[in-house]
C-alpha atoms as a printed R data frame, in Angstrom:
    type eleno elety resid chain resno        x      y        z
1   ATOM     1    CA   UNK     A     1  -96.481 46.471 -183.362
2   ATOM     2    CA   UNK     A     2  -93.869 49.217 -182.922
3   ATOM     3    CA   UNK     A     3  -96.029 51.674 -184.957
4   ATOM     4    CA   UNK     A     4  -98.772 50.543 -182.986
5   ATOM     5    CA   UNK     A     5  -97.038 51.795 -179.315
6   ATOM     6    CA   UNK     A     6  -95.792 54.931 -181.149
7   ATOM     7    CA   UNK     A     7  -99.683 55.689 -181.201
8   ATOM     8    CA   UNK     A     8 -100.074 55.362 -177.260
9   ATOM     9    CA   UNK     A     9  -98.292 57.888 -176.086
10  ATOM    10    CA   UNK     A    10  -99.609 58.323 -173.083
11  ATOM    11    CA   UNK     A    11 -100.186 54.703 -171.533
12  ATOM    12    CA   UNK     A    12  -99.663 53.912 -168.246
13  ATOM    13    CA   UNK     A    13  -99.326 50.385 -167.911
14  ATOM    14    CA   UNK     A    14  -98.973 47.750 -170.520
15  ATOM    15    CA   UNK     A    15  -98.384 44.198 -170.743
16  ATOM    16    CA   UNK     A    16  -97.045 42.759 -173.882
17  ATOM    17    CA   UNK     A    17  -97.012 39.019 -174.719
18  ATOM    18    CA   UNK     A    18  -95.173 36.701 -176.875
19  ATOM    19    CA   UNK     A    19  -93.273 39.123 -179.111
20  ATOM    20    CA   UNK     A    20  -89.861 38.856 -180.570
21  ATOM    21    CA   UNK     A    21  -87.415 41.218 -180.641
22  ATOM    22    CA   UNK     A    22  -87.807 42.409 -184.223
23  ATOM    23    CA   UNK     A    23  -91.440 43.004 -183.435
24  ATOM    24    CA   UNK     A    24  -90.777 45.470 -180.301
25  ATOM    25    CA   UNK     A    25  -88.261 47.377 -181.860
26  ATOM    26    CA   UNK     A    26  -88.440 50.029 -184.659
27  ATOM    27    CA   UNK     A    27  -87.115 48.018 -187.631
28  ATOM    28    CA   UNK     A    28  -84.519 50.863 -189.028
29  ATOM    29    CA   UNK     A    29  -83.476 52.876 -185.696
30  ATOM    30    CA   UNK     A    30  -83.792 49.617 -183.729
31  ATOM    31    CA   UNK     A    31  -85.417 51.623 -180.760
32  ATOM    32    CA   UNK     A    32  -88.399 50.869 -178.971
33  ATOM    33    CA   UNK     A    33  -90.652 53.671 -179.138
34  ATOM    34    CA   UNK     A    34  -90.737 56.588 -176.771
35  ATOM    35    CA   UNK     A    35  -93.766 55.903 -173.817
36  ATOM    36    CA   UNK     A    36  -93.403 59.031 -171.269
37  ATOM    37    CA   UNK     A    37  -96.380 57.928 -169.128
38  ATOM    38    CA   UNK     A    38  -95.726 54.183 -168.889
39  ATOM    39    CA   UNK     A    39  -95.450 53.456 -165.090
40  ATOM    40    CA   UNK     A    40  -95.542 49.789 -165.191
41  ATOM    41    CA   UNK     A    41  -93.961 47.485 -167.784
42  ATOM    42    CA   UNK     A    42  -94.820 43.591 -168.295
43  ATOM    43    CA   UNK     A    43  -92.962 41.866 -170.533
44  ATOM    44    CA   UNK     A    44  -94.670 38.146 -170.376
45  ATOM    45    CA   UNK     A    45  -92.501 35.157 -173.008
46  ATOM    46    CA   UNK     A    46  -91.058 38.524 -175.124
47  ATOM    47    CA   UNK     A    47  -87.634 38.432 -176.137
48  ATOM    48    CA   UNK     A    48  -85.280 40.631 -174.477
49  ATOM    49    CA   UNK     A    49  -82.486 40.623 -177.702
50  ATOM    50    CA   UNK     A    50  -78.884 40.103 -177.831
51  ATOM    51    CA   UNK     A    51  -76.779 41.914 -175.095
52  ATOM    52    CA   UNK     A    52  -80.199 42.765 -173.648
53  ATOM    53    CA   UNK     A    53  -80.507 45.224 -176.710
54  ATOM    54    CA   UNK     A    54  -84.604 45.259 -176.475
55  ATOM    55    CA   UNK     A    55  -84.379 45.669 -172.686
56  ATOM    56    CA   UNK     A    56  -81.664 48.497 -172.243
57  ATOM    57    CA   UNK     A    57  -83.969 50.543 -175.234
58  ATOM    58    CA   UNK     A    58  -87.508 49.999 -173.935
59  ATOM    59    CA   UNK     A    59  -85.734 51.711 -170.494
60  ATOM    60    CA   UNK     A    60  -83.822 53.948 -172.195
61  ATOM    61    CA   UNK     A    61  -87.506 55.194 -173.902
62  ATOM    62    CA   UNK     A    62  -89.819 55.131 -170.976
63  ATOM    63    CA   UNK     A    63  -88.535 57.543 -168.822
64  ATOM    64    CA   UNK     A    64  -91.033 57.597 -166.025
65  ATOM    65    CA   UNK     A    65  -91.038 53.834 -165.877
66  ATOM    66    CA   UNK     A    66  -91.388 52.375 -162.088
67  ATOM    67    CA   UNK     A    67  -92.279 48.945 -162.389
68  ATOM    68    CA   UNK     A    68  -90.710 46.367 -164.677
69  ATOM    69    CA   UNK     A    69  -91.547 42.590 -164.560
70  ATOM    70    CA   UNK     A    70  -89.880 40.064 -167.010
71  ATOM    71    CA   UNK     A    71  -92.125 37.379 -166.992
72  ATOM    72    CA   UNK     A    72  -90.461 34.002 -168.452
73  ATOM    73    CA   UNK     A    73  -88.669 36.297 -170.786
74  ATOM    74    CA   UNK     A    74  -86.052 34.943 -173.539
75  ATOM    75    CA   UNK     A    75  -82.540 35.935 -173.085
76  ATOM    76    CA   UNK     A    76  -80.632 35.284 -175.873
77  ATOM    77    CA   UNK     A    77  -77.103 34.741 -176.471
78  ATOM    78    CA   UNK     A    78  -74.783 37.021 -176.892
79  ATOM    79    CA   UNK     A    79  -72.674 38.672 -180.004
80  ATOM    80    CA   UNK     A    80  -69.863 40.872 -180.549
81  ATOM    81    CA   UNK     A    81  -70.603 44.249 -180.016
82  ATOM    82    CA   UNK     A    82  -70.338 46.421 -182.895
83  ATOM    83    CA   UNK     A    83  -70.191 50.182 -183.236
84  ATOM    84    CA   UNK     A    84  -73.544 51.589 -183.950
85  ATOM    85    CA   UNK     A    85  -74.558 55.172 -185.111
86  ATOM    86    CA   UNK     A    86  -76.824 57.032 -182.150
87  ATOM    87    CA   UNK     A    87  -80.388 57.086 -183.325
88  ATOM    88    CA   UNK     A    88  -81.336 60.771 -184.191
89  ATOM    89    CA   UNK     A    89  -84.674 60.615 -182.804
90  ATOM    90    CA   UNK     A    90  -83.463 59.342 -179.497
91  ATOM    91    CA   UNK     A    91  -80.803 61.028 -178.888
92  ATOM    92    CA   UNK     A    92  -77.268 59.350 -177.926
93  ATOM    93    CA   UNK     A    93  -77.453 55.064 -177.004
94  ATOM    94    CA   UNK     A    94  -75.036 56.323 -174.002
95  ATOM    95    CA   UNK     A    95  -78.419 57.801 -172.353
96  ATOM    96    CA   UNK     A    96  -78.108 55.008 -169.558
97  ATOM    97    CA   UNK     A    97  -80.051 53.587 -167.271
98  ATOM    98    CA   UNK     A    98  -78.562 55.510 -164.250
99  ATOM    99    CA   UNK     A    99  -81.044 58.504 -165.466
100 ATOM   100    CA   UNK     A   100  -84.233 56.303 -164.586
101 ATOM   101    CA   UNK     A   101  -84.635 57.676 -161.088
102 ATOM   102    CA   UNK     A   102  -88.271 56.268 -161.150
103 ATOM   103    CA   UNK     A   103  -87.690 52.720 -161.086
104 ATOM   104    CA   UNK     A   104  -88.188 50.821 -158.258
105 ATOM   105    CA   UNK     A   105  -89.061 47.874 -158.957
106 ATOM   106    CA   UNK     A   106  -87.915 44.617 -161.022
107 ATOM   107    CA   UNK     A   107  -89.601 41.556 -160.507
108 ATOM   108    CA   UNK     A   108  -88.225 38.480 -162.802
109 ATOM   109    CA   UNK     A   109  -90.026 35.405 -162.725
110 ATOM   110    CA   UNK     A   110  -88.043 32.753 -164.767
111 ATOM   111    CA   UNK     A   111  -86.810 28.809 -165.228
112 ATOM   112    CA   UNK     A   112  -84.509 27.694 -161.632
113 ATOM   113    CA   UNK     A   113  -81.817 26.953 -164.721
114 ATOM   114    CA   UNK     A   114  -81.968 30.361 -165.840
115 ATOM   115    CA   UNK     A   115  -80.273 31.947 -162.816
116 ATOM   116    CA   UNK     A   116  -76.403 32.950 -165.194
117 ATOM   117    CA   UNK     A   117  -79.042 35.023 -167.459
118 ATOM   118    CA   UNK     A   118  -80.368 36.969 -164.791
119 ATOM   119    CA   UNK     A   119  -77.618 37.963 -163.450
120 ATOM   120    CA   UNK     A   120  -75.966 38.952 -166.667
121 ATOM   121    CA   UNK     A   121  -79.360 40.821 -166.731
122 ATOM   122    CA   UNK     A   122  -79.228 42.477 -163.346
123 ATOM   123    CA   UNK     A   123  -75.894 42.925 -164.097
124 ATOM   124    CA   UNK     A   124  -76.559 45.190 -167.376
125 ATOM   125    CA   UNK     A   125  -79.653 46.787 -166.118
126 ATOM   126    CA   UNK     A   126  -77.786 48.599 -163.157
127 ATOM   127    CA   UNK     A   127  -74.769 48.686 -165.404
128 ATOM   128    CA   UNK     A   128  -75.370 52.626 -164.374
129 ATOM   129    CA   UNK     A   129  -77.417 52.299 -161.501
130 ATOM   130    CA   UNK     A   130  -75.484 51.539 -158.449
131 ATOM   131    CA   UNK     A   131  -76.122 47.723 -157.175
132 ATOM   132    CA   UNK     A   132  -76.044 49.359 -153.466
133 ATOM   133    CA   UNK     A   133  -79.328 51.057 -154.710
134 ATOM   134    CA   UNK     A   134  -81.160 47.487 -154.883
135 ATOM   135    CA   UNK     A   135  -82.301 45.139 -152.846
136 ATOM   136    CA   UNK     A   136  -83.296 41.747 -153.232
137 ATOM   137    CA   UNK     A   137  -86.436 41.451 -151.365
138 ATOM   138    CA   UNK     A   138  -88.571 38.265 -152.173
139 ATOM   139    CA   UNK     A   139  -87.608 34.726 -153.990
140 ATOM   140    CA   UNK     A   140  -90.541 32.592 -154.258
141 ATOM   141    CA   UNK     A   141  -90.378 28.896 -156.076
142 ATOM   142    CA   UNK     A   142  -94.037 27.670 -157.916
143 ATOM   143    CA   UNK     A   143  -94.823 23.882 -158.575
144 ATOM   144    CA   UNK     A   144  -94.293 24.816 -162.356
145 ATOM   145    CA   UNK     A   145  -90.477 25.370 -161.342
146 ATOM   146    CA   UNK     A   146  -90.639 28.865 -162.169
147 ATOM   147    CA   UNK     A   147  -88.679 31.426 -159.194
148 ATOM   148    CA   UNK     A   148  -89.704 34.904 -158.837
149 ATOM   149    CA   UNK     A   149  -87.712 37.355 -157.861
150 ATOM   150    CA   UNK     A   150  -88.310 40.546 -156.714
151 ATOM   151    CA   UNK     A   151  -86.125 43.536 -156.567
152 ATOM   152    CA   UNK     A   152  -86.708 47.093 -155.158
153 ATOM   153    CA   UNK     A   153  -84.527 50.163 -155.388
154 ATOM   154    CA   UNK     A   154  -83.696 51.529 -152.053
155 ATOM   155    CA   UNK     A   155  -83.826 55.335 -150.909
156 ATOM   156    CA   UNK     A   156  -80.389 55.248 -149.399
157 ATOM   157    CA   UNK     A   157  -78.719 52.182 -150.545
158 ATOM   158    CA   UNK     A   158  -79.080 48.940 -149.178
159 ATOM   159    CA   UNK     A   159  -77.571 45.679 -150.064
160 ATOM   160    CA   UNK     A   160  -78.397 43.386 -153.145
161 ATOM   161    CA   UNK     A   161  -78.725 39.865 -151.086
């Protein structure tokens, strides 16, 4: 599947469905591969890896992202962080989030029991990326007992609420 994004260069919007980590990310540099057009992101029952390791690299390599929705997403446990060598063909892992100027929006719609991983979520997303910058702007409950929440980054900093 990775191989199979590499060839899309220049798509705009994409929703992806059902795949694992392993399956999104480039099996020896471990790095999602690099999508400069993509302007809207749908992740729908994908995997977001350990320590949000999927996540933080399909941001890191789709610099003019400005929509992101993590629909009923896994979020897996966590492990110990070890060292890693920076990936040569993307340049150093410290290229953070804080760089992604064209993001404004996150939408998560996810399990009521799964509110501790999305904040560890929110919380490593904007890890870089002020939390004044955000605002939480719409929680909505479904008869499935799925919440969606929305989140949009603010021109001059507002409050996450």
């Amino acid at each position: 599947m990775c191989r199979l994004l590499a060839r899309l260069p220049n798509v705009g919007c994409l929703h992806l469905s059902g795949f694992t980590t392993t399956v999104l990310l480039e099996e020896e540099s471990q790095e999602f591969p690099t999508l400069n057009q993509l302007k809207t992101l749908i992740l729908d029952h994908c995997e977001v890896g350990v320590n949000f390791h999927a996540l933080t690299s399909i941001l890191r390599n789709t610099p003019d992202l400005e929509t992101l929705r993590l629909h009923q997403c896994k979020f897996l446990g966590s492990k110990p962080k070890r060292r890693r060598t920076p990936s040569k063909r993307c340049g150093s892992r410290t290229t953070t989030l804080h760089q992604r100027k064209n993001l404004k929006l996150i939408e998560i719609k996810s399990r009521q029991g799964d509110a501790p991983q999305i904040l560890r979520l929110l919380s490593e997303v904007s890890k870089e990326m002020p939390l004044a910058q955000w605002r939480h702007v719409n929680q909505a409950s479904d008869v499935a007992g799925l919440t969606t929440m929305q989140f949009h980054r603010t021109e001059k900093g507002g409050k996450l609420v």
